[in-house]
């Protein structure tokens, strides 16, 4: 994997993570947190799709790596909902 491919994957993961965070309305950080949520969402979403024998809906290939966009967004939503349930709320 070349350096431009890595940067492109980071940008895609950041966009996917921020979409998942914006759908749930829960965000705990900035760009780096969105990238991490995007990658974790891709792992979680792909695992869920394989577990339920669901097909890859929209997959983006960057170099030799395939990034499942739809499952990554669904995984990011699930991951941020779990984070929202596990973290304590601030009282105002």
XYZ file of N, CA, C and O in Angstrom:
368
model
N 0.850 -1.168 0.000
C 0.000 0.000 0.000
C 0.898 1.234 0.000
O 1.809 1.353 0.801
N 0.592 2.123 -0.886
C 1.389 3.336 -0.997
C 0.870 4.395 -0.028
O -0.210 4.276 0.550
N 1.645 5.427 0.137
C 1.277 6.513 1.045
C 0.003 7.241 0.610
O -0.848 7.524 1.452
N -0.182 7.539 -0.690
C -1.457 8.161 -1.094
C -2.670 7.259 -0.826
O -3.742 7.758 -0.481
N -2.496 5.936 -0.987
C -3.588 5.018 -0.680
C -3.947 5.069 0.800
O -5.128 5.038 1.175
N -2.949 5.147 1.657
C -3.177 5.231 3.098
C -3.920 6.517 3.457
O -4.869 6.491 4.245
N -3.493 7.634 2.881
C -4.182 8.902 3.139
C -5.624 8.863 2.651
O -6.524 9.379 3.306
N -5.856 8.230 1.504
C -7.212 8.113 0.979
C -8.077 7.250 1.904
O -9.235 7.588 2.170
N -7.528 6.166 2.427
C -8.263 5.339 3.380
C -8.571 6.103 4.660
O -9.660 5.966 5.224
N -7.631 6.916 5.125
C -7.869 7.725 6.324
C -8.985 8.740 6.090
O -9.826 8.957 6.970
N -9.006 9.343 4.925
C -10.054 10.312 4.601
C -11.413 9.626 4.523
O -12.408 10.118 5.072
N -11.467 8.461 3.876
C -12.725 7.720 3.763
C -13.212 7.295 5.141
O -14.400 7.424 5.462
N -12.313 6.785 5.977
C -12.692 6.359 7.331
C -13.173 7.557 8.149
O -14.120 7.433 8.931
N -12.552 8.710 7.992
C -12.985 9.905 8.706
C -14.372 10.344 8.289
O -15.201 10.725 9.132
N -14.655 10.280 6.998
C -15.981 10.662 6.507
C -17.035 9.682 7.004
O -18.105 10.086 7.483
N -16.727 8.392 6.914
C -17.664 7.368 7.375
C -17.908 7.497 8.877
O -19.047 7.413 9.350
N -16.850 7.718 9.645
C -16.996 7.882 11.087
C -17.802 9.106 11.453
O -18.633 9.067 12.363
N -17.581 10.204 10.734
C -18.353 11.411 11.038
C -19.813 11.265 10.635
O -20.702 11.819 11.297
N -20.103 10.503 9.579
C -21.493 10.230 9.215
C -22.170 9.410 10.306
O -23.288 9.707 10.724
N -21.475 8.381 10.793
C -22.035 7.565 11.869
C -22.252 8.353 13.138
O -23.282 8.199 13.818
N -21.316 9.241 13.466
C -21.470 10.074 14.658
C -22.599 11.085 14.493
O -23.338 11.356 15.449
N -22.750 11.628 13.308
C -23.797 12.633 13.112
C -25.194 12.003 13.108
O -26.152 12.634 13.538
N -25.305 10.771 12.640
C -26.610 10.101 12.658
C -27.039 9.820 14.092
O -28.207 9.999 14.443
N -26.087 9.407 14.941
C -26.444 9.118 16.331
C -26.470 10.371 17.198
O -27.033 10.346 18.284
N -25.853 11.442 16.747
C -25.823 12.670 17.529
C -24.838 12.628 18.680
O -24.986 13.346 19.653
N -23.840 11.776 18.584
C -22.878 11.594 19.675
C -21.472 11.673 19.110
O -21.111 10.935 18.212
N -20.683 12.593 19.633
C -19.304 12.748 19.196
C -18.428 13.052 20.398
O -18.783 13.887 21.231
N -17.300 12.377 20.510
C -16.398 12.578 21.639
C -15.072 13.175 21.204
O -14.119 13.125 21.954
N -14.966 13.688 20.024
C -13.694 14.242 19.612
C -13.757 14.815 18.220
O -14.829 15.057 17.671
N -12.589 14.962 17.649
C -12.488 15.590 16.350
C -12.201 14.605 15.230
O -12.796 13.530 15.157
N -11.271 14.986 14.401
C -10.961 14.246 13.187
C -10.393 12.855 13.474
O -10.804 11.872 12.865
N -9.467 12.767 14.413
C -8.834 11.480 14.699
C -9.811 10.491 15.304
O -9.762 9.294 15.035
N -10.721 10.978 16.117
C -11.747 10.108 16.693
C -12.692 9.626 15.601
O -13.089 8.453 15.589
N -13.032 10.484 14.656
C -13.894 10.075 13.547
C -13.215 9.025 12.677
O -13.862 8.085 12.208
N -11.910 9.144 12.467
C -11.165 8.148 11.707
C -11.188 6.806 12.435
O -11.432 5.760 11.832
N -10.964 6.835 13.738
C -10.985 5.598 14.523
C -12.376 4.969 14.512
O -12.510 3.749 14.356
N -13.401 5.793 14.646
C -14.779 5.281 14.608
C -15.086 4.695 13.233
O -15.762 3.663 13.126
N -14.571 5.305 12.176
C -14.775 4.779 10.822
C -14.132 3.424 10.624
O -14.736 2.514 10.046
N -12.901 3.248 11.106
C -12.232 1.961 10.968
C -12.883 0.896 11.844
O -13.091 -0.241 11.407
N -13.231 1.240 13.068
C -13.908 0.281 13.948
C -15.281 -0.061 13.383
O -15.714 -1.211 13.424
N -15.945 0.938 12.825
C -17.238 0.695 12.184
C -17.122 -0.235 10.991
O -17.992 -1.084 10.766
N -16.044 -0.104 10.219
C -15.833 -1.003 9.076
C -15.616 -2.434 9.553
O -16.160 -3.382 8.968
N -14.851 -2.598 10.624
C -14.630 -3.937 11.166
C -15.919 -4.524 11.730
O -16.272 -5.679 11.462
N -16.632 -3.732 12.514
C -17.868 -4.194 13.134
C -18.956 -4.459 12.095
O -19.654 -5.484 12.148
N -19.096 -3.560 11.143
C -20.112 -3.732 10.104
C -19.833 -4.926 9.204
O -20.750 -5.676 8.853
N -18.567 -5.142 8.842
C -18.220 -6.310 8.030
C -18.468 -7.598 8.794
O -18.929 -8.593 8.227
N -18.148 -7.585 10.088
C -18.386 -8.768 10.912
C -19.883 -9.079 10.992
O -20.290 -10.238 10.865
N -20.708 -8.034 11.183
C -22.157 -8.245 11.251
C -22.699 -8.757 9.914
O -23.570 -9.624 9.890
N -22.188 -8.234 8.805
C -22.661 -8.661 7.489
C -22.310 -10.132 7.243
O -23.126 -10.888 6.700
N -21.109 -10.534 7.645
C -20.726 -11.937 7.472
C -21.520 -12.845 8.407
O -21.870 -13.963 8.044
N -21.794 -12.364 9.611
C -22.533 -13.164 10.592
C -23.955 -13.447 10.114
O -24.483 -14.532 10.340
N -24.596 -12.478 9.465
C -25.964 -12.634 8.994
C -26.049 -12.984 7.510
O -27.122 -12.931 6.924
N -24.912 -13.335 6.901
C -24.827 -13.721 5.483
C -25.416 -12.658 4.555
O -26.179 -12.959 3.640
N -25.080 -11.402 4.795
C -25.554 -10.292 3.976
C -24.485 -9.924 2.945
O -23.291 -10.012 3.222
N -24.883 -9.482 1.766
C -23.903 -9.153 0.729
C -23.260 -7.787 0.966
O -23.779 -6.953 1.703
N -22.130 -7.581 0.326
C -21.489 -6.269 0.340
C -22.292 -5.355 -0.579
O -22.444 -5.623 -1.762
N -22.817 -4.278 -0.030
C -23.680 -3.398 -0.810
C -22.864 -2.420 -1.640
O -23.017 -2.328 -2.840
N -21.968 -1.692 -1.011
C -21.135 -0.713 -1.712
C -19.739 -0.801 -1.144
O -19.514 -0.480 0.010
N -18.817 -1.253 -1.960
C -17.456 -1.480 -1.506
C -16.516 -0.629 -2.360
O -16.587 -0.645 -3.585
N -15.639 0.111 -1.702
C -14.691 0.974 -2.380
C -13.306 0.357 -2.270
O -12.853 0.060 -1.167
N -12.646 0.137 -3.394
C -11.308 -0.452 -3.394
C -10.264 0.640 -3.489
O -10.285 1.476 -4.394
N -9.343 0.627 -2.535
C -8.226 1.566 -2.520
C -6.960 0.715 -2.512
O -6.652 0.077 -1.517
N -6.258 0.712 -3.629
C -5.102 -0.167 -3.746
C -5.577 -1.609 -3.732
O -6.385 -2.025 -4.552
N -5.080 -2.382 -2.781
C -5.504 -3.779 -2.644
C -6.485 -3.966 -1.493
O -6.889 -5.077 -1.191
N -6.881 -2.882 -0.864
C -7.770 -2.934 0.297
C -9.183 -2.543 -0.136
O -9.376 -1.546 -0.821
N -10.162 -3.356 0.284
C -11.564 -3.054 0.002
C -12.201 -2.498 1.268
O -12.099 -3.090 2.339
N -12.837 -1.337 1.153
C -13.465 -0.676 2.294
C -14.978 -0.699 2.098
O -15.499 -0.065 1.179
N -15.714 -1.420 2.952
C -17.177 -1.516 2.797
C -17.872 -0.273 3.346
O -18.025 -0.118 4.554
N -18.302 0.602 2.481
C -18.831 1.904 2.890
C -20.124 1.773 3.701
O -20.226 2.295 4.815
N -21.117 1.077 3.172
C -22.415 0.988 3.841
C -22.298 0.261 5.171
O -22.830 0.712 6.191
N -21.581 -0.861 5.187
C -21.425 -1.610 6.438
C -20.574 -0.842 7.432
O -20.754 -0.981 8.646
N -19.650 -0.030 6.939
C -18.852 0.798 7.845
C -19.714 1.869 8.504
O -19.551 2.154 9.691
N -20.629 2.452 7.760
C -21.537 3.449 8.344
C -22.458 2.788 9.376
O -22.640 3.313 10.477
N -22.994 1.614 9.038
C -23.849 0.897 9.990
C -23.054 0.494 11.222
O -23.519 0.625 12.355
N -21.832 0.010 11.035
C -20.984 -0.348 12.165
C -20.616 0.847 13.018
O -20.555 0.758 14.249
N -20.373 2.000 12.378
C -20.057 3.217 13.124
C -21.262 3.674 13.940
O -21.109 4.147 15.072
N -22.459 3.520 13.394
C -23.673 3.868 14.133
C -23.816 2.966 15.361
O -24.063 3.441 16.470
N -23.632 1.672 15.169
C -23.743 0.728 16.283
C -22.675 1.017 17.337
O -22.955 1.043 18.544
N -21.454 1.273 16.886
C -20.356 1.537 17.814
C -20.585 2.811 18.619
O -20.383 2.832 19.835
N -21.035 3.875 17.974
C -21.270 5.118 18.714
C -22.480 5.005 19.644
O -22.496 5.622 20.705
N -23.476 4.206 19.260
C -24.601 3.974 20.175
C -24.151 3.210 21.413
O -24.584 3.503 22.525
N -23.263 2.239 21.229
C -22.718 1.505 22.374
C -21.894 2.444 23.253
O -22.014 2.414 24.485
N -21.077 3.290 22.636
C -20.303 4.262 23.415
C -21.212 5.217 24.174
O -20.929 5.571 25.322
N -22.281 5.614 23.543
C -23.224 6.547 24.183
C -23.879 5.907 25.407
O -24.127 6.574 26.408
N -24.164 4.616 25.318
C -24.775 3.923 26.448
C -23.789 3.691 27.592
O -24.182 3.677 28.755
N -22.514 3.501 27.266
C -21.527 3.156 28.280
C -20.888 4.348 28.980
O -20.363 4.201 30.079
N -20.901 5.515 28.364
C -20.264 6.681 28.979
C -21.269 7.464 29.808
O -22.434 7.612 29.415
N -20.826 7.975 30.941
C -21.748 8.749 31.775
C -22.053 10.105 31.141
O -21.234 10.689 30.425
N -23.226 10.601 31.421
C -23.645 11.904 30.880
C -23.223 13.005 31.819
O -23.208 12.845 33.034
N -22.919 14.142 31.244
C -22.560 15.314 32.045
C -23.829 15.991 32.536
O -24.774 16.179 31.793
N -23.807 16.382 33.777
C -24.946 17.132 34.326
C -24.639 18.611 34.231
O -23.548 19.042 34.540
N -25.641 19.343 33.845
C -25.443 20.792 33.684
C -25.960 21.523 34.899
O -26.878 21.241 35.525
